mmCIF file of C-alpha atoms in Angstrom:
data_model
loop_
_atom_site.group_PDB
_atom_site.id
_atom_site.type_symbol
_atom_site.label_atom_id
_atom_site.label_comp_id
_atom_site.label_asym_id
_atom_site.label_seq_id
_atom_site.Cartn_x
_atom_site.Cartn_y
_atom_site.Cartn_z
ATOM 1 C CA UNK A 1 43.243 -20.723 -266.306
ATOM 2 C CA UNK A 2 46.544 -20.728 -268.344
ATOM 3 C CA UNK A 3 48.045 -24.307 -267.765
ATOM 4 C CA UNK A 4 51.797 -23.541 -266.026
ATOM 5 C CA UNK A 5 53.207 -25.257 -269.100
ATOM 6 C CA UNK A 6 51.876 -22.962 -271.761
ATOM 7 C CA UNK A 7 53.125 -20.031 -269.425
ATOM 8 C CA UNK A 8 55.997 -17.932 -270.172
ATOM 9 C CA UNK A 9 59.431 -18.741 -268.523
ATOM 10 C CA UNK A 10 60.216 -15.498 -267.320
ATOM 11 C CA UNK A 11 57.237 -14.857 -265.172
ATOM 12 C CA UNK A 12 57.338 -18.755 -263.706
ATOM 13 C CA UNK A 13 60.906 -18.179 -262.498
ATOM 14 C CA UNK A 14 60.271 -15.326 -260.926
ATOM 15 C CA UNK A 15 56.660 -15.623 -258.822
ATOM 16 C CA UNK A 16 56.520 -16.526 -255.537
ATOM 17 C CA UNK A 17 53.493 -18.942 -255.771
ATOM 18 C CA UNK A 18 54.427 -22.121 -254.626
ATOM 19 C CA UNK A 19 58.125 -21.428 -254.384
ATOM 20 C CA UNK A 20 57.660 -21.513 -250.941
ATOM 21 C CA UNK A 21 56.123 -23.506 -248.304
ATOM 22 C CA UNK A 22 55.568 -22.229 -244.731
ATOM 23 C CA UNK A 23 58.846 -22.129 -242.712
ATOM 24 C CA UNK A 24 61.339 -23.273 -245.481
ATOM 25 C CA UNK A 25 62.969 -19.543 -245.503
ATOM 26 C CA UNK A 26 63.280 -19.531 -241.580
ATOM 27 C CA UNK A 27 65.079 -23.025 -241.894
ATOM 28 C CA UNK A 28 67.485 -22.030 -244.627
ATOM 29 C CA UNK A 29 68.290 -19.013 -242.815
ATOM 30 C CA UNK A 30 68.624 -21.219 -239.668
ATOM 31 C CA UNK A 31 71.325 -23.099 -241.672
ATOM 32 C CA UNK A 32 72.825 -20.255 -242.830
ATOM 33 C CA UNK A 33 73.650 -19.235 -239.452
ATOM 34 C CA UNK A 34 75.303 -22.490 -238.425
ATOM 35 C CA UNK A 35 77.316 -22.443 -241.605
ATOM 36 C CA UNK A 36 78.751 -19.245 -240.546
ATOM 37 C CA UNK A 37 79.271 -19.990 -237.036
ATOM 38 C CA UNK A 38 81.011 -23.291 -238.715
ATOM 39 C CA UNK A 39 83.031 -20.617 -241.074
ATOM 40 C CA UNK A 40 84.402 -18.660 -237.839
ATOM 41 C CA UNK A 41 85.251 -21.185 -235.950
ATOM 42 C CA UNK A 42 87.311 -22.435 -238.849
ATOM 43 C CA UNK A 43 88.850 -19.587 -238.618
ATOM 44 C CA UNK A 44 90.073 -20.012 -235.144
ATOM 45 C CA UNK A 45 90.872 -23.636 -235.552
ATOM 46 C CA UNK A 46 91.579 -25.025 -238.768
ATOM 47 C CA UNK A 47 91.538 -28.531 -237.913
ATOM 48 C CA UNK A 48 87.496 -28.307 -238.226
ATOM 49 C CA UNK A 49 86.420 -29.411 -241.396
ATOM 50 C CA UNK A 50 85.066 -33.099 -243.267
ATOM 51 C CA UNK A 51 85.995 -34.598 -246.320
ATOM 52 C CA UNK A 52 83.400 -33.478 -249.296
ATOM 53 C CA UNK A 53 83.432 -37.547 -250.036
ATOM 54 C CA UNK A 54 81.269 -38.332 -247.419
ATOM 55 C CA UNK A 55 79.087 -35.713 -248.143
ATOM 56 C CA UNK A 56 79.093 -37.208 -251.361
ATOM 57 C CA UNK A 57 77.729 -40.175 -250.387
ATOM 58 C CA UNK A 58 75.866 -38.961 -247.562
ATOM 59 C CA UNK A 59 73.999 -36.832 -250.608
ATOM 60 C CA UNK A 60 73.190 -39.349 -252.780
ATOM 61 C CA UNK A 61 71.482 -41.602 -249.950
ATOM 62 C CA UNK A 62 68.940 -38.390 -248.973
ATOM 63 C CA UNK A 63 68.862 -38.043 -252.642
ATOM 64 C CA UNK A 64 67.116 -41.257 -252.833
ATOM 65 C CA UNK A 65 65.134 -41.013 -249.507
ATOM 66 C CA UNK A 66 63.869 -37.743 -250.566
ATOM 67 C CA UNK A 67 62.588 -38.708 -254.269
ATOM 68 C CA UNK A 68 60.901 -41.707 -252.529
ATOM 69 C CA UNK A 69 59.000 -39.558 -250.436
ATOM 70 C CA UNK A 70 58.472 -36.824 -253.296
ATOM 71 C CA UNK A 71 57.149 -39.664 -255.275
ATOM 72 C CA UNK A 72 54.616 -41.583 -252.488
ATOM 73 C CA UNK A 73 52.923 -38.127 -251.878
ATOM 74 C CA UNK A 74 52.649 -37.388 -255.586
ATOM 75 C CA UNK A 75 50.634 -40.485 -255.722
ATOM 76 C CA UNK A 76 48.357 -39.429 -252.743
ATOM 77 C CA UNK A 77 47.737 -35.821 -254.482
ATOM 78 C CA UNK A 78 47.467 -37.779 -258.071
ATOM 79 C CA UNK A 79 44.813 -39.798 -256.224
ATOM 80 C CA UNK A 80 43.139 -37.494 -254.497
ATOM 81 C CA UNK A 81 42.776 -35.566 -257.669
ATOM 82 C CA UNK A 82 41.174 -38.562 -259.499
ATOM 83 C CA UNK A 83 38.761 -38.980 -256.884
ATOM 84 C CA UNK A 84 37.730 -35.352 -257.055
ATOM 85 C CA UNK A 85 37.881 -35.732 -260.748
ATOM 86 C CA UNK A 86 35.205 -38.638 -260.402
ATOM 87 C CA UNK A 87 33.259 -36.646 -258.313
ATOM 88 C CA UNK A 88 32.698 -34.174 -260.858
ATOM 89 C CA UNK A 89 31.523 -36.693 -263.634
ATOM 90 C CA UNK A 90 29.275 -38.467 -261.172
ATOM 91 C CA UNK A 91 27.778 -35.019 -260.174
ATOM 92 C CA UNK A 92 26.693 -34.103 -263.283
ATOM 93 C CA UNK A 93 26.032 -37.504 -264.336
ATOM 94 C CA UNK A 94 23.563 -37.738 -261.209
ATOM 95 C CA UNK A 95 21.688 -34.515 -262.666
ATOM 96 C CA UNK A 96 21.578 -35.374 -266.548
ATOM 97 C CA UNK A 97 19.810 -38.141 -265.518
ATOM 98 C CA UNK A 98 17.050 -36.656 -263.575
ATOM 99 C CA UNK A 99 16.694 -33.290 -265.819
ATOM 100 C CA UNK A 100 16.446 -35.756 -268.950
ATOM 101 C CA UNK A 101 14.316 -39.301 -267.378
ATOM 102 C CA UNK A 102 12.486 -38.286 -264.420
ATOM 103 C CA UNK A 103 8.952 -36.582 -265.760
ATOM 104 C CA UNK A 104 8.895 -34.100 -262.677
ATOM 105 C CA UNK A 105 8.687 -30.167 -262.177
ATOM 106 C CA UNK A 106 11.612 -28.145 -262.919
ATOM 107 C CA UNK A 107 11.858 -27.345 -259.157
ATOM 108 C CA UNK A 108 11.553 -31.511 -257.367
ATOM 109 C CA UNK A 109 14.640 -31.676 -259.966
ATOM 110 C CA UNK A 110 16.441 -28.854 -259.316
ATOM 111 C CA UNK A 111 16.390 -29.996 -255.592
ATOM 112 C CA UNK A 112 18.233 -33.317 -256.447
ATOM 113 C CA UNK A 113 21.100 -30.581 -257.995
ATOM 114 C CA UNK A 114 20.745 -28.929 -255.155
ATOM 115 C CA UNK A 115 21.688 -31.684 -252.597
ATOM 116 C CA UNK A 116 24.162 -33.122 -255.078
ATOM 117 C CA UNK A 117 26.124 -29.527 -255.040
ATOM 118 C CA UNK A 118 25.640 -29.685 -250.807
ATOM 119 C CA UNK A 119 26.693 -32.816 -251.023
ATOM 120 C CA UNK A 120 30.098 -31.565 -252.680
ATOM 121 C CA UNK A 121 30.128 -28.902 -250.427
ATOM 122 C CA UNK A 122 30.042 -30.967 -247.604
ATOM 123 C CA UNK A 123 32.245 -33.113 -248.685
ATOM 124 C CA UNK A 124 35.271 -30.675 -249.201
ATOM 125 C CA UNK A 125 34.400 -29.091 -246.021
ATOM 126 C CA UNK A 126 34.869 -32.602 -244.010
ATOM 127 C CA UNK A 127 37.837 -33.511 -245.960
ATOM 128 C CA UNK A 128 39.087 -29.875 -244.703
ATOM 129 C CA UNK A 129 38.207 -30.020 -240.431
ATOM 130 C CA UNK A 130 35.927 -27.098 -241.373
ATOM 131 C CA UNK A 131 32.525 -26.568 -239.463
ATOM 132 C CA UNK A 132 31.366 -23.675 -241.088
ATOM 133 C CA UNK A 133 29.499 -24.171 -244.215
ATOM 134 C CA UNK A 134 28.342 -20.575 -245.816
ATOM 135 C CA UNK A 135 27.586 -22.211 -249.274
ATOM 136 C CA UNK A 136 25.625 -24.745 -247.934
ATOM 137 C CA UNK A 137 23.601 -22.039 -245.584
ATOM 138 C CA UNK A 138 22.833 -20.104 -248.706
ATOM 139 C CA UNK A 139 20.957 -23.432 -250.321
ATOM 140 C CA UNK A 140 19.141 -25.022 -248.133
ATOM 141 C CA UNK A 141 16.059 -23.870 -245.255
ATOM 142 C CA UNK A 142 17.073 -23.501 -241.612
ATOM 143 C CA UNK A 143 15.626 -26.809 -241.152
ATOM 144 C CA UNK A 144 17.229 -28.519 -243.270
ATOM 145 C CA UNK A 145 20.510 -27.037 -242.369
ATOM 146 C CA UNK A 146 20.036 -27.571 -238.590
ATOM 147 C CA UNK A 147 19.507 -31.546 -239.769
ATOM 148 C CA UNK A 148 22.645 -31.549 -242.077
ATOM 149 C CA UNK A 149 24.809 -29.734 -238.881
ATOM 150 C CA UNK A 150 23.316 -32.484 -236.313
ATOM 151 C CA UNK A 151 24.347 -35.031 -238.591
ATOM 152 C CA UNK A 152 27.727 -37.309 -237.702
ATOM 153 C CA UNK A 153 28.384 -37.143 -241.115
ATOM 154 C CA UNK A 154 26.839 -34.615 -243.078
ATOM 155 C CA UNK A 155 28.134 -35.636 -246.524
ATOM 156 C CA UNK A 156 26.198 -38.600 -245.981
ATOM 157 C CA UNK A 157 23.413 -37.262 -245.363
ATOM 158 C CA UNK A 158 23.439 -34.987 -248.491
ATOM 159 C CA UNK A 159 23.734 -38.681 -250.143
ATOM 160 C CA UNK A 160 20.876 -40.084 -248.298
ATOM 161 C CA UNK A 161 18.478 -37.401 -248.894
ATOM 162 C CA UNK A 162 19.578 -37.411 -252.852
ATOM 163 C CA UNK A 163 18.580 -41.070 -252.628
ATOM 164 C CA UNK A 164 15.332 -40.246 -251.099
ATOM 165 C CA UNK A 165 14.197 -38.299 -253.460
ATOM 166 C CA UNK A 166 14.916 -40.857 -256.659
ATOM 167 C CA UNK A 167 13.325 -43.176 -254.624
ATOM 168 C CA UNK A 168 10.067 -41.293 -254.021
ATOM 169 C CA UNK A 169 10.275 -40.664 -258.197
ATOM 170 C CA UNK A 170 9.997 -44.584 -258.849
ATOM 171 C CA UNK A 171 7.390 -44.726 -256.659
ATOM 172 C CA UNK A 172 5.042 -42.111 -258.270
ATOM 173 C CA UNK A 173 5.903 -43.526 -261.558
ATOM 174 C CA UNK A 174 7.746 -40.516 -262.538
ATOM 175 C CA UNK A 175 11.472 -41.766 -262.995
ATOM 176 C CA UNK A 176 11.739 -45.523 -264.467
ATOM 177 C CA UNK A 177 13.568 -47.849 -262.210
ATOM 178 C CA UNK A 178 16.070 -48.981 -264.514
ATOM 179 C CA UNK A 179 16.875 -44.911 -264.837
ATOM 180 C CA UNK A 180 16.967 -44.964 -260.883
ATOM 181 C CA UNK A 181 19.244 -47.412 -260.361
ATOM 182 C CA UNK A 182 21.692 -45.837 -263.298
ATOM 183 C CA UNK A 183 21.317 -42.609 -261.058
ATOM 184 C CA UNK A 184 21.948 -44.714 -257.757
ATOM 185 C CA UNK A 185 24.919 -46.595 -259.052
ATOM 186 C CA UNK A 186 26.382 -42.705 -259.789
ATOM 187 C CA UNK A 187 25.681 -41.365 -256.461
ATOM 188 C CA UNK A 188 27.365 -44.513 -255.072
ATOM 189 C CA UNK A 189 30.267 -43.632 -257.182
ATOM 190 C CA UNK A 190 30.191 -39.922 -255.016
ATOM 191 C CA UNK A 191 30.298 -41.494 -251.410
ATOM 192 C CA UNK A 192 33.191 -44.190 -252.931
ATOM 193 C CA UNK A 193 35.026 -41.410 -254.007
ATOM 194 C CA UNK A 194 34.784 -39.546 -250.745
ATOM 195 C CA UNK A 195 35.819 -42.528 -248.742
ATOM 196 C CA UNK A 196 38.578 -42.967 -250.544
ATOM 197 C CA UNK A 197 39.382 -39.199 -250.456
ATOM 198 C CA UNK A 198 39.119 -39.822 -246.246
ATOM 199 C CA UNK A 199 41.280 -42.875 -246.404
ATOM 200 C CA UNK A 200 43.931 -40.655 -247.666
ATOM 201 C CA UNK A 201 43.248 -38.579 -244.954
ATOM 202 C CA UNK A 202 43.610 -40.582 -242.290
ATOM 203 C CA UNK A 203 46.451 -42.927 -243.740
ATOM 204 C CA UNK A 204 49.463 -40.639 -243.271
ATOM 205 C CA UNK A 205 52.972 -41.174 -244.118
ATOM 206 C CA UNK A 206 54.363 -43.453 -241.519
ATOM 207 C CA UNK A 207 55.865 -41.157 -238.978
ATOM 208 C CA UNK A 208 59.111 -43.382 -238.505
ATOM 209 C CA UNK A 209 59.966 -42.126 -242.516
ATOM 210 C CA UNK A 210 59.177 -38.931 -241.959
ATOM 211 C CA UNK A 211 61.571 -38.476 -238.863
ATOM 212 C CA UNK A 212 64.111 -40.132 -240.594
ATOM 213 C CA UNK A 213 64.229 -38.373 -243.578
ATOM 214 C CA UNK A 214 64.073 -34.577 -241.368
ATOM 215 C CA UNK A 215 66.927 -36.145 -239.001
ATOM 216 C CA UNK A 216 68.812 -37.236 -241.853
ATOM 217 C CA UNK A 217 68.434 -34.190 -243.818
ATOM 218 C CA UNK A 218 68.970 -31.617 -240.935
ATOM 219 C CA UNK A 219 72.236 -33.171 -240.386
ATOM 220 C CA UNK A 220 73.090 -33.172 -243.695
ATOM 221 C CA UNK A 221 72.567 -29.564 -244.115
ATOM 222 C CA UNK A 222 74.251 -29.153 -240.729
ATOM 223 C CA UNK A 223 77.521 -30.613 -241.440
ATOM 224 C CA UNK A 224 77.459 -29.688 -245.130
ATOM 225 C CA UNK A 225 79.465 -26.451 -244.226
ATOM 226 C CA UNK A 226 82.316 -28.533 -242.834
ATOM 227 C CA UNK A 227 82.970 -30.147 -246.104
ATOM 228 C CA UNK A 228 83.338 -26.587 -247.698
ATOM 229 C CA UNK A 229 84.411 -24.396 -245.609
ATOM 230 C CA UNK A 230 88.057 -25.411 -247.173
ATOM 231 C CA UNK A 231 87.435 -24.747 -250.387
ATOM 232 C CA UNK A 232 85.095 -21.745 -250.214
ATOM 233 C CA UNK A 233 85.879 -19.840 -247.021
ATOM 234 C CA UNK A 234 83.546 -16.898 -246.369
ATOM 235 C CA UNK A 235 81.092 -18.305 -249.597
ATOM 236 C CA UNK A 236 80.631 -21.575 -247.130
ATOM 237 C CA UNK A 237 77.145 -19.631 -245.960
ATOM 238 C CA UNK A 238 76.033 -18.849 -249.258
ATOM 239 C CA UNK A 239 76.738 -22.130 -250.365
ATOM 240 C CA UNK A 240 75.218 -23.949 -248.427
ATOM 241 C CA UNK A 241 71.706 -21.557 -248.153
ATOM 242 C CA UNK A 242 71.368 -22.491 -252.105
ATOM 243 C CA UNK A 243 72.153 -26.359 -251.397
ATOM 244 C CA UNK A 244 69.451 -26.104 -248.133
ATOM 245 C CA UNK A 245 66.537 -24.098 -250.228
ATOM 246 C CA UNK A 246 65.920 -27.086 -253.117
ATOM 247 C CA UNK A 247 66.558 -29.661 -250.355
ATOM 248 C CA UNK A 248 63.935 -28.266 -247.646
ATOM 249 C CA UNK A 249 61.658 -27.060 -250.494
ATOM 250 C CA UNK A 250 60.877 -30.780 -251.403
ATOM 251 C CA UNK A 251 61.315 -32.158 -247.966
ATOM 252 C CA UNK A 252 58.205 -29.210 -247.519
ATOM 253 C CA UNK A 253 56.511 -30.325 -250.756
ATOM 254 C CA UNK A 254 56.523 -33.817 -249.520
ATOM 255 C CA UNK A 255 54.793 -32.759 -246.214
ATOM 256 C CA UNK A 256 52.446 -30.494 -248.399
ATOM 257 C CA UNK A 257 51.014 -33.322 -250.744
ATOM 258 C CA UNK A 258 50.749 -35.544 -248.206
ATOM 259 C CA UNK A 259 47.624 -34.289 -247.340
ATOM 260 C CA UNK A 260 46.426 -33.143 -250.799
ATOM 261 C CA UNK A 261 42.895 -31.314 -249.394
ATOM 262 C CA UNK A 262 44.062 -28.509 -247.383
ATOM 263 C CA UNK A 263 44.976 -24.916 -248.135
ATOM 264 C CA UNK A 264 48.675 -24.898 -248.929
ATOM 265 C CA UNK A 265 49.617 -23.018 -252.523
ATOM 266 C CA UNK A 266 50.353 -26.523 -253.466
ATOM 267 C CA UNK A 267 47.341 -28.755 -252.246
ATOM 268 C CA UNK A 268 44.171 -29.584 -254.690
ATOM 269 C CA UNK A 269 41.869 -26.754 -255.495
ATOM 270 C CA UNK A 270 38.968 -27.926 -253.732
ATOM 271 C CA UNK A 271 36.978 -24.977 -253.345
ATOM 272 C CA UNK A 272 37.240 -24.131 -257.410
ATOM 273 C CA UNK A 273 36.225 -27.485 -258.185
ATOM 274 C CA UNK A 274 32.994 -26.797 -256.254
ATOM 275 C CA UNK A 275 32.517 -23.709 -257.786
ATOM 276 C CA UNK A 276 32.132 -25.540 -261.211
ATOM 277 C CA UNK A 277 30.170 -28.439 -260.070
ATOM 278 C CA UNK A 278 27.834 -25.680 -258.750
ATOM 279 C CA UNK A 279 28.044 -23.857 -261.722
ATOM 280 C CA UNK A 280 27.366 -26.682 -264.013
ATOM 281 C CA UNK A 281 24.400 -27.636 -261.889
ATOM 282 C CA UNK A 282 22.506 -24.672 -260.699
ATOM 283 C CA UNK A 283 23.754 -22.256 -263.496
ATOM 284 C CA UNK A 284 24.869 -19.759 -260.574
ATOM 285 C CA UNK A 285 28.772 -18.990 -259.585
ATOM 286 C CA UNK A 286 27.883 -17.169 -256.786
ATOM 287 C CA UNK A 287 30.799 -14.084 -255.852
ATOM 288 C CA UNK A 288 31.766 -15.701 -252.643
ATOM 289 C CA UNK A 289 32.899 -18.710 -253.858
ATOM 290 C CA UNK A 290 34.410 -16.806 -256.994
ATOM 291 C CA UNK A 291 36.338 -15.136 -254.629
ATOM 292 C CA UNK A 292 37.670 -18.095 -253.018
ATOM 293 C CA UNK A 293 38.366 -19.866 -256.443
ATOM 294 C CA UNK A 294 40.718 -16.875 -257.215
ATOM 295 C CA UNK A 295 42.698 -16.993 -254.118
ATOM 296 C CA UNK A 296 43.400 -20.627 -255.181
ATOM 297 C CA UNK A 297 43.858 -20.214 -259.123
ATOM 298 C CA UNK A 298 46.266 -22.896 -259.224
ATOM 299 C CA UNK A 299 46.380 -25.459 -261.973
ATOM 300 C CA UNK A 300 43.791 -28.332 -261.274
#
């Protein structure tokens, strides 16, 4: 994928990927509409307008609460991104390490890839509130599936089955311990990484913030016409549309990044990042998850 920096300017300004998050048209439209109705009834009594100075310093104060909040969810995406990153090494790293120490068949190491793959699986899955698990049905044997699906935590148990196996290769003399606990300490890395994935999950933005920075920048946006409407007459709606998009857009970013492992345009590519751990472990990309990897060709 063509990084968005080495893209050409033309074609960045004008696609609609990521320009938009859900709802952020309806709401500057919504806007709109009052800063007309605000415009007419100017008309009728000219006595209802603001000053533009306290707009002015009404603007810089949601200036400030609104790059705070850009920058805290940056740093949960940013994090959630290392974590994923990590996951990736350790995946791999978990696999080198059997392939190359552990003097078993091709196919008792191939299964520790394979867990290590549902384990990523799983993992994106649970980070995502999803139940259904296609890639994972394609891997294992109904057994095995009807255990992982039982399980409280199925992640885990992709992890504990992974350690199973290393430890059943120590004891038939077949991986060397010191190699074991190399490949341990990397699958610890893996369940580390996913707990700290789910403790951005479950550690949102303080809701207090949040409702004061919507309250505080619907009103803005509401009374923002009042302050022009003197100056710019019937342009007040226009106006104040192109001052609401860039203003809701990162308000809607913020919400976006927040929680860095769903689906929006803007969120982590999860299911792409799979796709190559997969890749890189069982040499197959099957078209399903190619699929999905295309419908979120973002930048990672």
């Amino acid at each position: 994928m063509i990084p968005y920096t080495r893209r050409s300017w033309l074609p960045m300004l004008v696609s609609p990927r990521g320009s938009l998050s859900p709802g952020v048209m309806r709401r500057v439209l919504a806007f709109g509409v009052i800063a007309a109705s605000l415009w007419l009834a100017h008309r009728s009594i000219p006595r209802v307008s603001l000053s533009i100075g306290i707009h002015e310093v009404a603007g810089a104060v949601i200036a400030l609460i609104l790059a705070f909040r850009t920058n805290t969810a940056y740093n949960r995406f940013w994090e959630g991104r290392t974590l994923w990153g990590s996951i990736v090494n350790a995946s791999r790293n978990i696999t080198r390490i059997v392939n190359a120490h552990a003097a078993v068949d091709p196919g008792a190491a191939r299964e520790v890839a394979v867990w290590v793959v549902v384990f990523v699986h799983a993992a994106r899955r649970s980070l995502r509130g999803q139940a259904e698990r296609p890639e994972i049905d394609r891997l294992l044997p109904a057994e095995q599936i009807e255990a992982l699906t039982e399980h409280p935590h199925p992640p885990l148990r992709a992890a504990q089955q992974i350690s199973e196996r290393l430890a059943a290769f120590v004891r038939a003399g077949s991986l060397e311990r010191n190699m074991a606990v190399c490949a341990e300490e990397q699958l610890s890395v893996l369940v580390n990484c996913l707990g700290g994935c789910e403790r951005i999950l479950k550690t949102p933005t303080p809701l207090g913030y949040i409702l004061l920075l919507q309250r505080g920048v619907a009103l803005y946006l509401a009374t923002l016409p009042l302050a022009l409407v003197e100056a710019l007459g019937v342009l007040t709606p226009v106006v104040t549309m192109m001052v609401a998009y860039p203003v809701l857009m990162i308000e809607a970013l913020g919400g976006e990044l927040d929680d860095p492992f769903g689906h929006e345009p803007n969120d982590l590519p999860l299911t792409r990042i799979c796709d190559t751990i997969e890749r890189d472990l069982l040499g197959s990309s099957p078209l399903n998850l190619v699929m999905a990897s295309k419908a979120e060709s973002y930048q990672d």
